[in-house]
Short mmCIF file of C-alpha atoms in Angstrom, two decimals:
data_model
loop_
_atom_site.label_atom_id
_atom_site.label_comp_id
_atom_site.label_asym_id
_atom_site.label_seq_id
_atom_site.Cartn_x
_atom_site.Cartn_y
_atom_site.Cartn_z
CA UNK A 460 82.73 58.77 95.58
CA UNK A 461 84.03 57.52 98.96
CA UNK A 462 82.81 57.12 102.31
CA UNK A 463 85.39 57.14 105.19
CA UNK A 464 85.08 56.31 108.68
CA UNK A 465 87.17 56.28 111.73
CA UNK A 466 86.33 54.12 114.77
CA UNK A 467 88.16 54.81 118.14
CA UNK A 468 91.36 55.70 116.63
CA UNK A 469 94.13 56.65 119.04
CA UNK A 470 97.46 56.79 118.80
CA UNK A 471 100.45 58.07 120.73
CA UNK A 472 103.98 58.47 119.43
CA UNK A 473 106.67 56.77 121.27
CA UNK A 474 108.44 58.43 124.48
CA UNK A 475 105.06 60.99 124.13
CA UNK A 476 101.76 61.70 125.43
CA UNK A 477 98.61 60.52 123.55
CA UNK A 478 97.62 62.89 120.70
CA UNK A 479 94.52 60.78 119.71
CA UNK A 480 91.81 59.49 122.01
CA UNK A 481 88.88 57.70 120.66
CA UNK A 482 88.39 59.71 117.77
CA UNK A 483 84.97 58.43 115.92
CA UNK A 484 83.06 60.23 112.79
CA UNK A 485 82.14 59.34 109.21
CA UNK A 486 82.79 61.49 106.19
CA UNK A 487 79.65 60.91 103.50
CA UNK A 488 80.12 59.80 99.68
CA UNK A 489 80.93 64.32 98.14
CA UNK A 490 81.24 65.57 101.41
CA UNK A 491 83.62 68.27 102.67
CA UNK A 492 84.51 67.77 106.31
CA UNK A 493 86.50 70.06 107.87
CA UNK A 494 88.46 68.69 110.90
CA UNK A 495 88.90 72.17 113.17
CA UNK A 496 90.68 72.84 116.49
CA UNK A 497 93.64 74.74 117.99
CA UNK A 498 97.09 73.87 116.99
CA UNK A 499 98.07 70.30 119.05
CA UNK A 500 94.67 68.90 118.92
CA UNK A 501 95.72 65.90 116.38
CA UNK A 502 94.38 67.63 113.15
CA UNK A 503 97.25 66.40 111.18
CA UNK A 504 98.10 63.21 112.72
CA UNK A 505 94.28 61.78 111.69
CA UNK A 506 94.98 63.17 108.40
CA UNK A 507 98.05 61.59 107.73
CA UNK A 508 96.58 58.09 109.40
CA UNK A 509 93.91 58.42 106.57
CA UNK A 510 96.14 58.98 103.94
CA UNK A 511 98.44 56.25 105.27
CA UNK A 512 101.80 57.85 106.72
CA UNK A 513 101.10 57.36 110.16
CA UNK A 514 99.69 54.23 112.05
CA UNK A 515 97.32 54.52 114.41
CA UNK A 516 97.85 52.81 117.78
CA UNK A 517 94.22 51.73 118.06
CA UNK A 518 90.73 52.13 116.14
CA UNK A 519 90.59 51.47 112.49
CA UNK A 520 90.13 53.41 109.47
CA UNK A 521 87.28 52.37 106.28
CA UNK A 522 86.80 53.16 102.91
CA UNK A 523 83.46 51.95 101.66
CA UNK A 524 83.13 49.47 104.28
CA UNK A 525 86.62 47.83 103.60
CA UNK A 526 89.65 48.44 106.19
CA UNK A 527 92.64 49.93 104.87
CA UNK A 528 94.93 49.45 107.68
CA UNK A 529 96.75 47.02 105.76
CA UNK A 530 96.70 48.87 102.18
CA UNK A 531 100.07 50.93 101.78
CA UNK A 532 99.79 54.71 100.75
CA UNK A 533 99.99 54.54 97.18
CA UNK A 534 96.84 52.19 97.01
CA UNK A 535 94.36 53.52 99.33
CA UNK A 536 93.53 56.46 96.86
CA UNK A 537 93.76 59.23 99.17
CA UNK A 538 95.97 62.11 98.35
CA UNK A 539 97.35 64.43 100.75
CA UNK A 540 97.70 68.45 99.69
CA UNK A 541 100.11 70.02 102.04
CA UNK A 542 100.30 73.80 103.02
CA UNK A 543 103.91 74.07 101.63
CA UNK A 544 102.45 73.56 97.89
CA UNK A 545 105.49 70.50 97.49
CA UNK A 546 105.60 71.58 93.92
CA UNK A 547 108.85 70.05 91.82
CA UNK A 548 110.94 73.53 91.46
CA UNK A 549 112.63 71.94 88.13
CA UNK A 550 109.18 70.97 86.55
CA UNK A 551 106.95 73.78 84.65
CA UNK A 552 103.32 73.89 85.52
CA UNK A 553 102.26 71.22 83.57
CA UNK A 554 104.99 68.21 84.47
CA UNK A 555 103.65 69.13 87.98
CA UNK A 556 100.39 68.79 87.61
CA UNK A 557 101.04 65.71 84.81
CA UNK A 558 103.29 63.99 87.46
CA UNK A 559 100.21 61.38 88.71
CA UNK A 560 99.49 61.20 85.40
CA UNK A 561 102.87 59.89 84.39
CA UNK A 562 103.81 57.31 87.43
CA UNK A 563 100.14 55.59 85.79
CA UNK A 564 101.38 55.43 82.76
CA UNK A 565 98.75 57.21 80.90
CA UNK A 566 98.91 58.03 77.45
CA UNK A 567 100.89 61.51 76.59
CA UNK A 568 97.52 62.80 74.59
CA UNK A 569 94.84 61.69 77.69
CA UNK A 570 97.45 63.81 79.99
CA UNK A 571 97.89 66.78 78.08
CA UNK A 572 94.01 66.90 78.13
CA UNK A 573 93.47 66.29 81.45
CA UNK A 574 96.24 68.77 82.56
CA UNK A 575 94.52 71.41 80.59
CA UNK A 576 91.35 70.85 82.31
CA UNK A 577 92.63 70.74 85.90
CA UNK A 578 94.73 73.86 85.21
CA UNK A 579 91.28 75.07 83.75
CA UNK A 580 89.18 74.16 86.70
CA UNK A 581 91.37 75.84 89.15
CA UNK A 582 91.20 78.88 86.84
CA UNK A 583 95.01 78.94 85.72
CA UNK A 584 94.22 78.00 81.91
CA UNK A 585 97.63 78.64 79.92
CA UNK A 586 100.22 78.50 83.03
CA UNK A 587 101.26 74.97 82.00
CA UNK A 588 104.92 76.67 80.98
CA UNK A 589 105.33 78.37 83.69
CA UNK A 590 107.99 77.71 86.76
CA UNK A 591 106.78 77.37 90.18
CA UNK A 592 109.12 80.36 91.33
CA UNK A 593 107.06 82.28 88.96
CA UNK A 594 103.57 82.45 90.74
CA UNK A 595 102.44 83.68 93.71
CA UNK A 596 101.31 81.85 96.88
CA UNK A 597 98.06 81.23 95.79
CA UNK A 598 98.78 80.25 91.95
CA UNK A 599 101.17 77.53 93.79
CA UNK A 600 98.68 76.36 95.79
CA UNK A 601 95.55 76.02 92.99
CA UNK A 602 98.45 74.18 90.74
CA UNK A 603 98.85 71.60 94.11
CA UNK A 604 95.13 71.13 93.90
CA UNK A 605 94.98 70.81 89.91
CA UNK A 606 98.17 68.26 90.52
CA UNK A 607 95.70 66.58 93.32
CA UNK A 608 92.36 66.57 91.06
CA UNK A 609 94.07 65.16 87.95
CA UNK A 610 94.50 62.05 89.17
CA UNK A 611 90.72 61.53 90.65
CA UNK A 612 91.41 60.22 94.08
CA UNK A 613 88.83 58.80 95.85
CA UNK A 614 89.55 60.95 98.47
CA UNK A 615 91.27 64.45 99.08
CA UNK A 616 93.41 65.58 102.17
CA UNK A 617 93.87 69.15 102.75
CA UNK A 618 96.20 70.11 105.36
CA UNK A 619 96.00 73.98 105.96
CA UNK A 620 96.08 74.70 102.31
CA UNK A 621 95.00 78.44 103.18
CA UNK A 622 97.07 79.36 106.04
CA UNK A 623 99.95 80.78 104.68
CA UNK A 624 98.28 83.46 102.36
CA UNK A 625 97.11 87.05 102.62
CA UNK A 626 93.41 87.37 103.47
CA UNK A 627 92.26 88.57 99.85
CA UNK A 628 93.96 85.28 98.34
CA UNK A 629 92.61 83.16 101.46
CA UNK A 630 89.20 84.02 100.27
CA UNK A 631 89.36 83.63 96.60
CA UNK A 632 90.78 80.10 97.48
CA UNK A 633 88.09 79.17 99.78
CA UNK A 634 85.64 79.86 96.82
CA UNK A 635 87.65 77.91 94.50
CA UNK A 636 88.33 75.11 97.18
CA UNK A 637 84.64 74.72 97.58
CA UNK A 638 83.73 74.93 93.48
CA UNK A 639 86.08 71.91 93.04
CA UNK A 640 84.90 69.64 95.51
CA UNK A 641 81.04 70.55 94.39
CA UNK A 642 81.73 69.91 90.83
CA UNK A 643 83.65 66.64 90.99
CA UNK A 644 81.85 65.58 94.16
CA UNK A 645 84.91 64.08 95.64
CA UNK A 646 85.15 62.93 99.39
CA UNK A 647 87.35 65.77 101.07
CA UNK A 648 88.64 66.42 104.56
CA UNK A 649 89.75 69.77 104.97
CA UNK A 650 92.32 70.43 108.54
CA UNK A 651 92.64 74.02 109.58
CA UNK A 652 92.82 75.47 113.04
CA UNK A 653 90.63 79.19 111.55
CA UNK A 654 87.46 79.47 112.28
CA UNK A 655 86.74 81.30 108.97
CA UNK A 656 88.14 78.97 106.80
CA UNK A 657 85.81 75.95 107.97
CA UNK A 658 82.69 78.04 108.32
CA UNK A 659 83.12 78.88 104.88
CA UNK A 660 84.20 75.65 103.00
CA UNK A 661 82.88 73.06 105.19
CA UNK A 662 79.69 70.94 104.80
CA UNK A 663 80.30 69.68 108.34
CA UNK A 664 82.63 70.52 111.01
CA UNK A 665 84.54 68.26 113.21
CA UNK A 666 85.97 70.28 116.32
CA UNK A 667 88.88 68.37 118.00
CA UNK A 668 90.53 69.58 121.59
CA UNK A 669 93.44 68.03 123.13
CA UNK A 670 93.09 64.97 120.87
CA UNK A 671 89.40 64.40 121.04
CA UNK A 672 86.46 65.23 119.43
CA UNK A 673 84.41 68.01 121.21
CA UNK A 674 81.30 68.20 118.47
CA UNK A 675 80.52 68.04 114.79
CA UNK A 676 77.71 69.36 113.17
CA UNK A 677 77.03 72.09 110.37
CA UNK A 678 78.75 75.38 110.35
CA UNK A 679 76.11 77.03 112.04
CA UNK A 680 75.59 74.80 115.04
CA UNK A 681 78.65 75.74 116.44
CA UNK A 682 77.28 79.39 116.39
CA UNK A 683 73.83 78.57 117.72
CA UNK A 684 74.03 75.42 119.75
CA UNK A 685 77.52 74.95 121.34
CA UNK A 686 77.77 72.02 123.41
CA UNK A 687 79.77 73.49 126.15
CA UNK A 688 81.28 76.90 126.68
CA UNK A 689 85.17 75.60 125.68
CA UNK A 690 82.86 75.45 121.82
CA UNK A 691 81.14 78.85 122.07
CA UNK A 692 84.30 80.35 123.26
CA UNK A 693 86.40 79.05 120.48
CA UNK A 694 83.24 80.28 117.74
CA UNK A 695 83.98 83.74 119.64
CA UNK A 696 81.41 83.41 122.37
CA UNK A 697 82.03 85.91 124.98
CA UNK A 698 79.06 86.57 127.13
CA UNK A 699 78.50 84.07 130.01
CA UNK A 700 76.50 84.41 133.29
CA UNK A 701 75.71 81.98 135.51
CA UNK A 702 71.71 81.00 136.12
CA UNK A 703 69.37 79.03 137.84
CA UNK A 704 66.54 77.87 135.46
CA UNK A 705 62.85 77.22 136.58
CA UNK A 706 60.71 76.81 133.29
CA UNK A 707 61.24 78.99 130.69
CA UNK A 708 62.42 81.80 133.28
CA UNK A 709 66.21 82.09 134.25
CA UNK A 710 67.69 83.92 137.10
CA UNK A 711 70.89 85.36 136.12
CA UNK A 712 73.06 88.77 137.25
CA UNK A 713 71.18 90.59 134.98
CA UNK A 714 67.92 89.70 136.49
CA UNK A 715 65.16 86.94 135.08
CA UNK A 716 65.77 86.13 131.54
CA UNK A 717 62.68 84.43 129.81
CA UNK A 718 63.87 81.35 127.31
CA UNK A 719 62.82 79.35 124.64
CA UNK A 720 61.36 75.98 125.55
CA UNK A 721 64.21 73.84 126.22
CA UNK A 722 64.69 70.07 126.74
CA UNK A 723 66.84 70.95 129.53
CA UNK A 724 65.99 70.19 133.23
CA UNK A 725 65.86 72.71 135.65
CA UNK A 726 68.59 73.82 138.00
CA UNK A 727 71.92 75.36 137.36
CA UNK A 728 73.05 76.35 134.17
CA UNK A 729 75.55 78.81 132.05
CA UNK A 730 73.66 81.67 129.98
CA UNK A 731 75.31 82.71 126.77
CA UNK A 732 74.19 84.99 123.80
CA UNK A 733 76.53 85.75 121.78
CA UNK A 734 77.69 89.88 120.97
CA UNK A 735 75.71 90.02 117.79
CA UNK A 736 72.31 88.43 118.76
CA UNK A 737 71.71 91.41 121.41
CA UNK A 738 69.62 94.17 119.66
CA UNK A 739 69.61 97.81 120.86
CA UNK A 740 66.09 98.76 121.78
CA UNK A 741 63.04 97.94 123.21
CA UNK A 742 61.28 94.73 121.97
CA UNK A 743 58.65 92.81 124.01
CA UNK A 744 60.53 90.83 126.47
CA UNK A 745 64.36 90.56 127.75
CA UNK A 746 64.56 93.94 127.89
CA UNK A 747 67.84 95.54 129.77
CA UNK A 748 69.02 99.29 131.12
CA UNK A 749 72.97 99.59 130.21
CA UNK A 750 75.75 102.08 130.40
CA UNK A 751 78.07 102.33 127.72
CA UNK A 752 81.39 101.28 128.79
CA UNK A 753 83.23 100.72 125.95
CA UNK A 754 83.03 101.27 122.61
CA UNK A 755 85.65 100.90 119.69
CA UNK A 756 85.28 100.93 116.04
CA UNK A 757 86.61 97.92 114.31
CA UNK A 758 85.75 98.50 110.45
CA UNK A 759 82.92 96.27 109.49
CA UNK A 760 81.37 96.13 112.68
CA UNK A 761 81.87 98.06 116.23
CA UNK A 762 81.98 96.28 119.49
CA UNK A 763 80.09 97.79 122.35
CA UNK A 764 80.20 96.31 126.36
CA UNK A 765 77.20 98.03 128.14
CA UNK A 766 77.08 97.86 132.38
CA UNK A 767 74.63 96.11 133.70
CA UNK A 768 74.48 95.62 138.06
CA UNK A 769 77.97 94.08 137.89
CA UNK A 770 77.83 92.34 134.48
CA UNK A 771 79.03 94.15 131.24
CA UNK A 772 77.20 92.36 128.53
CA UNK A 773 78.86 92.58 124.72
CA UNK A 774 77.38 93.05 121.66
CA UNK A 775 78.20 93.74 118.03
CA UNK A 776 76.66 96.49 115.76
CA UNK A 777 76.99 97.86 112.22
CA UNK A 778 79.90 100.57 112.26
CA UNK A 779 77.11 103.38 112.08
CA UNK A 780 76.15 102.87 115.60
CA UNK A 781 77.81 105.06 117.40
CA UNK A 782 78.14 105.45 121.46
CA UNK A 783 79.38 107.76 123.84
CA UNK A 784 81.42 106.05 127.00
CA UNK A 785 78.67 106.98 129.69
CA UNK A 786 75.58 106.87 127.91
CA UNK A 787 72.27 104.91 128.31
CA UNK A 788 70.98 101.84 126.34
CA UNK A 789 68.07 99.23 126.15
CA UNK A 790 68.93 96.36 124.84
CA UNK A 791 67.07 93.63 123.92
CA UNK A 792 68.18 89.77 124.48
CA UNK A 793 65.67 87.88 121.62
CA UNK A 794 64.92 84.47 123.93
CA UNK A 795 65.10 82.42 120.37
CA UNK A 796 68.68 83.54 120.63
CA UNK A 797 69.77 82.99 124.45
CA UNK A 798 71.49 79.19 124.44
CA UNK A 799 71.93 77.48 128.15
CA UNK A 800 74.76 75.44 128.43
CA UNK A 801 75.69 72.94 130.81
CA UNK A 802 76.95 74.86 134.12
CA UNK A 803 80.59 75.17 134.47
CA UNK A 804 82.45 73.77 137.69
CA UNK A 805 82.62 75.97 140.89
CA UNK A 806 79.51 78.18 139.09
#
């Protein structure tokens, strides 16, 4: 297992603007990081400086404490899974996934074994005659993980491996993605720009906007404690008020709000709770009269926004709640669940 680090790597192609500024983090010996942010925010180009395509302009990259700047591609032990499968269209199943195998001169018995286990751990036991053209989307892209795996790289680039299948085959992936990397406890780095995807693969997350990296921390701090509201809007955040907080009280719109102790001063600040921590009914404290604005249905969950003064507050509830346009609700804002971020310019 390998630990890899990045210090202060930018880089900027030529004739271009900077698409890397100062990017720091370290990936831990088995870890899945997923490096997450909105398409242009230098996902790919830090993958492809780890694996060695692309030199960065400044910063350095480790492996276990040792630079590999200097080491060429083929010898830093990273390997690089692209979204486009890359599979060898002439080559069955198993001369793909033997391929690694072969350029290391391994022994035609130790590859046929090991080819049958890869196809085995990604659950396509048997397949080894079959033509890429004869799979789906998913079966192409478990046989450019088993390809990846046989070879036992110290570390493993993903780049969007899920985003050009259906939902149902997204999912199944993201289970088998995950199984993998627990069982062989390789060092991965996983780049998508969903939400989903990271939340449900990822050990930690690394969020990176316009080239730098905003916050990283486990899946659900990015829910609960957003560093700013550019985060909790791109984790779906949608309810935002501007306050003034004195103790554990807050004066927003909607009238005082009382909060959990916080280590942050008072002053101004920017309220958000996000649509599914508001409860409907009564409940001790943070208690609000709404009018039911909108309302729509949306399969797994409905989405409400309730009036309140001049604010309409969202929230989220199962699909059997059901309200009229017009009607009256309390709802309850838990304080445990109301986050105060830093206040937003010209608040």
């Amino acid at each position: 297992m390998t630990t890899v680090s990045l210090h202060n790597l930018s880089h900027a192609f030529p004739f271009g603007p900077p698409v890397l500024h100062d990017v720091s983090f370290t990936v831990g010996q088995g870890e899945l990081m997923v490096l997450l942010g909105p398409s242009g925010s230098g996902k790919t180009t830090i993958l492809r400086s780890i694996a060695g395509l692309v030199r960065p302009t400044e910063g350095d990259i480790i492996f276990d404490d040792q630079s590999v700047l200097g080491v060429p591609p083929e010898r830093r032990g990273a390997v690089m899974v692209f979204q486009e499968h890359a599979l060898f269209p002439y080559m069955d199943v198993g001369a793909n996934v033997a391929f690694g195998l072969k350029m290391r001169r391994v022994d035609t018995n130790t590859i046929r074994i090991k080819v049958a286990q890869a196809l085995a751990a990604v659950q396509l036991a048997g397949y080894e005659n079959r033509r890429p053209d004869e799979l789906s989307g998913g079966q192409r892209q478990r046989v450019a993980l088993a390809r990846a795996l046989v070879i036992q790289p110290r570390v493993l680039l993903l780049d969007e491996p899920l985003s050009s299948l259906e939902p149902s085959l997204r999912e199944d992936l993201r289970v088998t993605i995950r199984t993998l990397q627990q069982q062989a406890g390789i060092t991965m780095i996983f780049v998508t720009h969903d939400q989903t995807d990271a939340v449900a693969v990822a050990d930690r997350i690394c969020l990176l906007m316009h080239g730098a990296v905003r916050q990283i921390g486990e899946p659900r701090s990015f829910f609960e404690r957003p560093v700013d509201s550019d985060v909790a809007r791109f984790f779906g955040g949608i309810n935002f008020l501007p306050g003034i907080k004195r103790g554990r009280i807050v004066e927003t719109d909607l009238g005082p709000l009382e909060v959990d102790d916080t280590d942050k001063p008072d002053g101004d600040v920017l309220v958000t709770i996000r649509p599914e921590a508001v409860e409907v009914g009564r409940n001790g404290h943070n208690n609000l009269v709404g009018m039911v604005e909108t309302y729509s249905f949306q399969g797994l969950v409905a989405r409400c926004g309730a009036g309140i003064s001049d604010t309409q507050l969202q929230l989220t509830v199962t699909p059997y709640q059901r309200f009229r346009r017009g009607e009256e609700i309390i709802l309850h804002l838990p304080r445990e669940r109301i986050h105060l971020l830093p206040a937003e310019n010209g608040q």
